[in-house]
Amino acid sequence: MSAATTRSRTPDRLCAEAVDLALSAAEEAAAPGVVGEHSGLVSEGDRVVTHFFECKEFGYRGWRWAVTVARASRAKLVTLDEVVLLPGPDALQAPEWVPWSERLRPGDMGPGDLLPTDAEDLRLEPGYSGEDEPLPNSVLGSGSGSDSVALAADLADAEDADITAGSPADFTVVPARGSIAAVAEELGMRRARVLSRYGLHSAADRWEDAYGPATPMAQAAPATCVSCGFLVAIGGSLGQAFGVCTNEFAPADGRVVSLAYGCGGHSEAAIMPKPPVPPPHVIDETIVDPFPLRPAADSGSVSVGGADADAAVAELGHS
């Protein structure tokens, strides 16, 4: 450890004793009555000390007035360096600023709001540039320079196609049929930027989390959306796993749903076979059988009337 480092950790005696000078400077810089008691000091270097005073200003809980004083080498006069208001260890501070692009959440945009996309947005990639010259690694671009252009021209003549030059911004009419620009127009690639693989996967994960097979609604559904008549197919590679629900009574009406999603509004729910009903139990334990404590009057072989009843029966010719 160097001598300079050792000296910097030990506060200078004259600077440490200049509490009144520091207090006067803090009161001059602050409003009257907002500078509190002396709360400590720290050595900033050789003959440089910072004094801290409590701040009584409303809304600045835990903040401190920091007054730095110093003196020249071999001088006994302490001079004022600066006065600032600094937050302490437990100071009340505003949260860290976050850029708007990170604060934005789905649903925050309203009518008239504009959401510019970053030039380096990972969800997008350049679209068709408007040049009909094939890429160097393509079949048509296997040659170099004029050879590739000549090969493309020969193939265009053989296929009765046209090669259109210029960028998409220069096209005032639909490109000629058979040109590369026409194919790009048909595939929707003549935009400045198109969805990248990262953007495609991000959208697929987001849609599957909202309306996918793992949701409680899909777990209790009688069937999946792939067999529902209310599903409208979408184009592109996303159409292999997603579609749009058009059932106004379904929870996902107008939403992009996974083909493995499902709900109770399936188009064939009414005609689907009902699950088999189990047969009734042999012994029904839910019914209580009455059991009388005394036998009923008419339950035995002896009549209720006794001997008189027997005599009446005998007169009628019954034994």
Coordinates of N, CA and C in Angstrom, one line a residue, residues 38-159:
H38 N -24.8 17.7 12.1 CA -23.6 17.1 11.4 C -23.7 15.6 11.6
S39 N -23.7 14.9 10.6 CA -23.8 13.4 10.6 C -22.6 12.6 10.3
G40 N -21.4 13.3 10.1 CA -20.2 12.5 9.8 C -19.4 13.2 8.8
L41 N -18.3 12.6 8.5 CA -17.3 13.1 7.5 C -16.6 11.9 6.9
V42 N -16.0 12.2 5.7 CA -15.2 11.2 5.0 C -14.1 11.9 4.3
S43 N -12.9 11.2 4.3 CA -11.7 11.7 3.6 C -11.8 11.4 2.2
E44 N -11.7 12.4 1.3 CA -11.7 12.2 -0.1 C -10.3 12.1 -0.7
G45 N -9.3 12.4 0.1 CA -7.9 12.4 -0.4 C -7.0 13.2 0.5
D46 N -5.8 13.6 0.1 CA -4.9 14.4 0.9 C -5.5 15.8 1.1
R47 N -5.8 16.1 2.4 CA -6.2 17.4 2.8 C -7.6 17.8 2.1
V48 N -8.4 16.8 1.9 CA -9.7 17.0 1.3 C -10.7 16.2 2.1
V49 N -11.7 16.8 2.7 CA -12.7 16.1 3.6 C -14.1 16.6 3.2
T50 N -15.0 15.7 3.2 CA -16.4 16.0 3.0 C -17.2 15.8 4.2
H51 N -17.9 16.9 4.7 CA -18.8 16.9 5.8 C -20.2 16.7 5.4
F52 N -21.0 15.9 6.2 CA -22.4 15.5 5.9 C -23.3 16.1 6.9
F53 N -24.4 16.7 6.5 CA -25.4 17.3 7.4 C -26.7 16.8 7.0
E54 N -27.6 16.5 7.9 CA -28.9 16.0 7.7 C -29.7 17.0 6.9
C55 N -30.6 16.5 6.0 CA -31.5 17.4 5.3 C -32.9 17.3 5.8
K56 N -33.5 18.4 6.2 CA -34.8 18.4 6.7 C -35.9 18.8 5.7
E57 N -35.5 18.9 4.5 CA -36.4 19.3 3.4 C -37.5 18.2 3.2
F58 N -38.8 18.6 3.1 CA -39.8 17.6 2.9 C -39.6 16.9 1.6
G59 N -39.8 15.6 1.6 CA -39.6 14.8 0.4 C -38.2 14.3 0.1
Y60 N -37.3 14.7 1.0 CA -35.9 14.3 0.8 C -35.4 13.5 2.0
R61 N -36.2 12.5 2.4 CA -35.9 11.6 3.5 C -34.6 10.8 3.2
G62 N -33.6 10.9 4.2 CA -32.4 10.1 4.0 C -31.3 10.9 3.2
W63 N -31.6 12.0 2.6 CA -30.7 12.8 1.9 C -29.8 13.6 2.8
R64 N -28.6 14.0 2.3 CA -27.6 14.7 3.2 C -27.0 15.8 2.4
W65 N -26.7 16.9 3.1 CA -25.9 18.0 2.5 C -24.5 17.6 2.6
A66 N -23.8 17.6 1.5 CA -22.4 17.2 1.5 C -21.5 18.4 1.1
V67 N -20.7 18.8 2.1 CA -19.8 20.0 1.9 C -18.4 19.6 1.9
T68 N -17.7 19.8 0.8 CA -16.3 19.4 0.7 C -15.4 20.6 0.9
V69 N -14.4 20.4 1.8 CA -13.5 21.5 2.1 C -12.1 20.9 1.9
A70 N -11.1 21.8 1.7 CA -9.8 21.4 1.4 C -8.8 22.5 1.8
R71 N -7.5 22.2 1.8 CA -6.5 23.2 2.1 C -5.3 22.8 1.3
A72 N -4.5 23.8 1.0 CA -3.3 23.6 0.2 C -2.2 23.0 1.1
S73 N -1.2 22.5 0.4 CA -0.1 21.9 1.1 C 0.7 23.0 1.9
R74 N 0.9 22.7 3.2 CA 1.6 23.5 4.1 C 0.8 24.8 4.4
A75 N -0.4 24.8 4.1 CA -1.3 26.0 4.5 C -2.2 25.6 5.6
K76 N -2.5 26.6 6.4 CA -3.4 26.4 7.6 C -4.8 26.9 7.3
L77 N -5.0 27.5 6.2 CA -6.3 28.1 5.9 C -7.1 27.0 5.1
V78 N -8.3 26.6 5.6 CA -9.2 25.7 5.0 C -10.2 26.4 4.1
T79 N -10.3 26.0 2.9 CA -11.2 26.7 1.9 C -12.3 25.8 1.5
L80 N -13.4 26.4 1.0 CA -14.6 25.6 0.6 C -14.4 25.1 -0.9
D81 N -14.8 23.9 -1.1 CA -14.7 23.3 -2.4 C -16.0 23.3 -3.1
E82 N -17.0 22.5 -2.6 CA -18.3 22.5 -3.2 C -19.4 22.1 -2.2
V83 N -20.6 22.4 -2.5 CA -21.8 22.0 -1.6 C -22.8 21.4 -2.5
V84 N -23.2 20.1 -2.2 CA -24.2 19.4 -3.0 C -25.1 18.6 -2.1
L85 N -26.3 18.3 -2.6 CA -27.3 17.5 -1.9 C -27.2 16.1 -2.4
L86 N -26.8 15.1 -1.6 CA -26.6 13.7 -2.1 C -27.5 12.8 -1.3
P87 N -27.9 11.7 -1.9 CA -28.7 10.7 -1.2 C -27.9 9.8 -0.3
G88 N -28.4 9.5 0.9 CA -27.7 8.6 1.8 C -28.0 7.2 1.5
P89 N -27.5 6.3 2.4 CA -27.8 4.9 2.2 C -29.2 4.5 2.2
D90 N -30.1 5.1 3.0 CA -31.5 4.8 3.1 C -32.3 6.0 2.5
A91 N -31.8 6.7 1.5 CA -32.6 7.8 1.0 C -33.7 7.4 0.1
L92 N -34.8 8.2 0.1 CA -35.9 7.9 -0.7 C -35.6 8.5 -2.1
Q93 N -35.5 7.6 -3.1 CA -35.2 8.0 -4.5 C -36.2 7.5 -5.5
A94 N -36.2 8.2 -6.6 CA -37.1 7.7 -7.7 C -36.6 6.4 -8.3
P95 N -37.4 5.6 -8.8 CA -37.0 4.4 -9.4 C -36.1 4.6 -10.6
E96 N -35.3 3.7 -11.0 CA -34.4 3.8 -12.1 C -35.1 4.0 -13.4
W97 N -34.7 4.9 -14.2 CA -35.4 5.2 -15.4 C -35.3 4.1 -16.4
V98 N -36.4 3.7 -17.0 CA -36.4 2.6 -18.0 C -36.8 3.2 -19.3
P99 N -36.2 2.9 -20.4 CA -36.6 3.4 -21.8 C -38.0 3.0 -22.1
W100 N -38.7 3.8 -22.9 CA -40.1 3.6 -23.2 C -40.2 2.3 -23.9
S101 N -39.2 1.9 -24.7 CA -39.3 0.6 -25.5 C -39.4 -0.6 -24.6
E102 N -38.8 -0.4 -23.3 CA -38.9 -1.5 -22.4 C -40.1 -1.4 -21.4
R103 N -40.6 -0.2 -21.3 CA -41.8 -0.1 -20.5 C -43.1 -0.4 -21.2
L104 N -43.1 -0.4 -22.5 CA -44.3 -0.6 -23.3 C -44.8 -2.1 -23.1
R105 N -46.1 -2.2 -22.9 CA -46.7 -3.5 -22.7 C -47.8 -3.6 -23.7
P106 N -48.2 -4.9 -24.1 CA -49.3 -5.1 -25.0 C -50.6 -4.4 -24.5
G107 N -51.3 -3.7 -25.3 CA -52.5 -3.0 -24.9 C -52.3 -1.6 -24.5
D108 N -51.0 -1.1 -24.5 CA -50.8 0.3 -24.1 C -51.1 1.3 -25.2
M109 N -51.0 0.9 -26.4 CA -51.2 1.8 -27.5 C -52.7 2.2 -27.6
G110 N -52.9 3.5 -27.9 CA -54.3 3.9 -28.1 C -54.4 4.6 -29.5
P111 N -55.6 5.1 -29.8 CA -55.8 5.8 -31.1 C -54.9 7.0 -31.2
G112 N -54.2 7.1 -32.4 CA -53.3 8.2 -32.6 C -51.9 7.9 -32.2
D113 N -51.6 6.9 -31.4 CA -50.3 6.6 -30.9 C -49.4 6.0 -32.0
L114 N -48.1 6.4 -32.0 CA -47.2 5.8 -33.0 C -46.2 5.0 -32.2
L115 N -45.8 3.8 -32.8 CA -44.9 2.9 -32.2 C -43.7 2.7 -33.2
P116 N -42.7 3.5 -33.2 CA -41.6 3.2 -34.1 C -40.8 2.0 -33.7
T117 N -40.4 1.2 -34.7 CA -39.6 0.0 -34.5 C -38.1 0.4 -34.7
D118 N -37.3 -0.3 -33.9 CA -35.9 0.0 -34.0 C -35.3 -0.6 -35.3
A119 N -34.3 0.1 -35.8 CA -33.7 -0.3 -37.0 C -33.0 -1.7 -36.9
E120 N -32.6 -2.1 -35.7 CA -32.0 -3.4 -35.4 C -33.0 -4.3 -34.7
D121 N -34.3 -4.1 -34.9 CA -35.2 -5.0 -34.2 C -35.0 -6.4 -34.7
L122 N -34.8 -7.3 -33.7 CA -34.6 -8.7 -34.0 C -35.8 -9.4 -34.6
R123 N -36.9 -8.9 -34.4 CA -38.1 -9.5 -35.0 C -38.3 -9.3 -36.5
L124 N -37.5 -8.4 -37.0 CA -37.6 -8.1 -38.5 C -36.3 -8.3 -39.2
E125 N -36.4 -8.5 -40.4 CA -35.2 -8.7 -41.3 C -35.5 -8.0 -42.7
P126 N -34.5 -7.7 -43.4 CA -34.8 -7.0 -44.7 C -35.6 -7.9 -45.6
G127 N -36.5 -7.3 -46.3 CA -37.3 -8.0 -47.3 C -36.6 -8.0 -48.7
Y128 N -37.4 -8.1 -49.7 CA -36.9 -8.2 -51.1 C -36.3 -6.8 -51.4
S129 N -35.1 -6.8 -51.9 CA -34.4 -5.5 -52.2 C -34.8 -4.9 -53.5
G130 N -35.5 -5.6 -54.4 CA -35.9 -5.1 -55.7 C -34.9 -5.5 -56.8
E131 N -33.8 -6.1 -56.4 CA -32.8 -6.5 -57.4 C -33.2 -7.9 -57.9
D132 N -33.2 -8.1 -59.2 CA -33.5 -9.4 -59.7 C -32.3 -10.3 -59.9
E133 N -31.1 -9.8 -59.5 CA -29.9 -10.6 -59.7 C -29.9 -11.7 -58.6
P134 N -29.7 -12.9 -58.9 CA -29.8 -14.0 -57.9 C -28.7 -13.8 -56.9
L135 N -28.9 -14.4 -55.7 CA -27.9 -14.4 -54.6 C -26.7 -15.2 -55.1
P136 N -25.5 -14.9 -54.5 CA -24.3 -15.6 -54.9 C -24.4 -17.1 -54.6
N137 N -25.1 -17.5 -53.6 CA -25.1 -18.9 -53.2 C -26.3 -19.7 -53.8
S138 N -27.1 -19.0 -54.7 CA -28.2 -19.6 -55.3 C -27.8 -20.4 -56.5
V139 N -28.7 -21.2 -57.1 CA -28.4 -21.9 -58.3 C -28.1 -21.0 -59.4
L140 N -28.9 -19.9 -59.5 CA -28.6 -19.0 -60.6 C -27.4 -18.2 -60.4
G141 N -26.9 -18.1 -59.2 CA -25.7 -17.3 -58.9 C -24.5 -18.1 -58.7
S142 N -24.4 -19.3 -59.2 CA -23.3 -20.1 -59.0 C -22.0 -19.6 -59.7
G143 N -22.2 -18.7 -60.7 CA -21.1 -18.1 -61.4 C -20.7 -16.8 -60.7
S144 N -19.9 -16.0 -61.3 CA -19.6 -14.7 -60.7 C -19.6 -13.6 -61.8
G145 N -20.1 -12.5 -61.3 CA -20.0 -11.3 -62.2 C -21.0 -11.4 -63.4
S146 N -20.5 -11.2 -64.5 CA -21.3 -11.2 -65.8 C -21.8 -12.6 -66.1
D147 N -21.1 -13.7 -65.6 CA -21.6 -15.0 -65.9 C -23.0 -15.3 -65.2
S148 N -23.1 -14.8 -64.0 CA -24.4 -15.0 -63.3 C -25.5 -14.3 -64.0
V149 N -25.2 -13.1 -64.4 CA -26.3 -12.3 -65.1 C -26.6 -12.9 -66.4
A150 N -25.6 -13.4 -67.1 CA -25.9 -14.0 -68.4 C -26.7 -15.3 -68.2
L151 N -26.4 -16.1 -67.1 CA -27.1 -17.3 -66.9 C -28.6 -17.0 -66.5
A152 N -28.8 -15.9 -65.7 CA -30.2 -15.5 -65.4 C -30.9 -15.1 -66.6
A153 N -30.3 -14.4 -67.5 CA -30.9 -13.9 -68.7 C -31.3 -15.1 -69.6
D154 N -30.4 -16.1 -69.7 CA -30.7 -17.2 -70.6 C -31.9 -18.0 -70.0
L155 N -31.9 -18.2 -68.6 CA -33.0 -18.9 -68.0 C -34.3 -18.1 -68.2
A156 N -34.3 -16.8 -68.1 CA -35.5 -16.0 -68.3 C -36.0 -16.1 -69.7
D157 N -35.1 -16.2 -70.7 CA -35.5 -16.4 -72.1 C -36.1 -17.7 -72.3
A158 N -35.5 -18.8 -71.6 CA -36.1 -20.1 -71.8 C -37.4 -20.3 -71.1
E159 N -37.7 -19.6 -70.0 CA -38.9 -19.6 -69.3 C -39.9 -18.6 -69.8

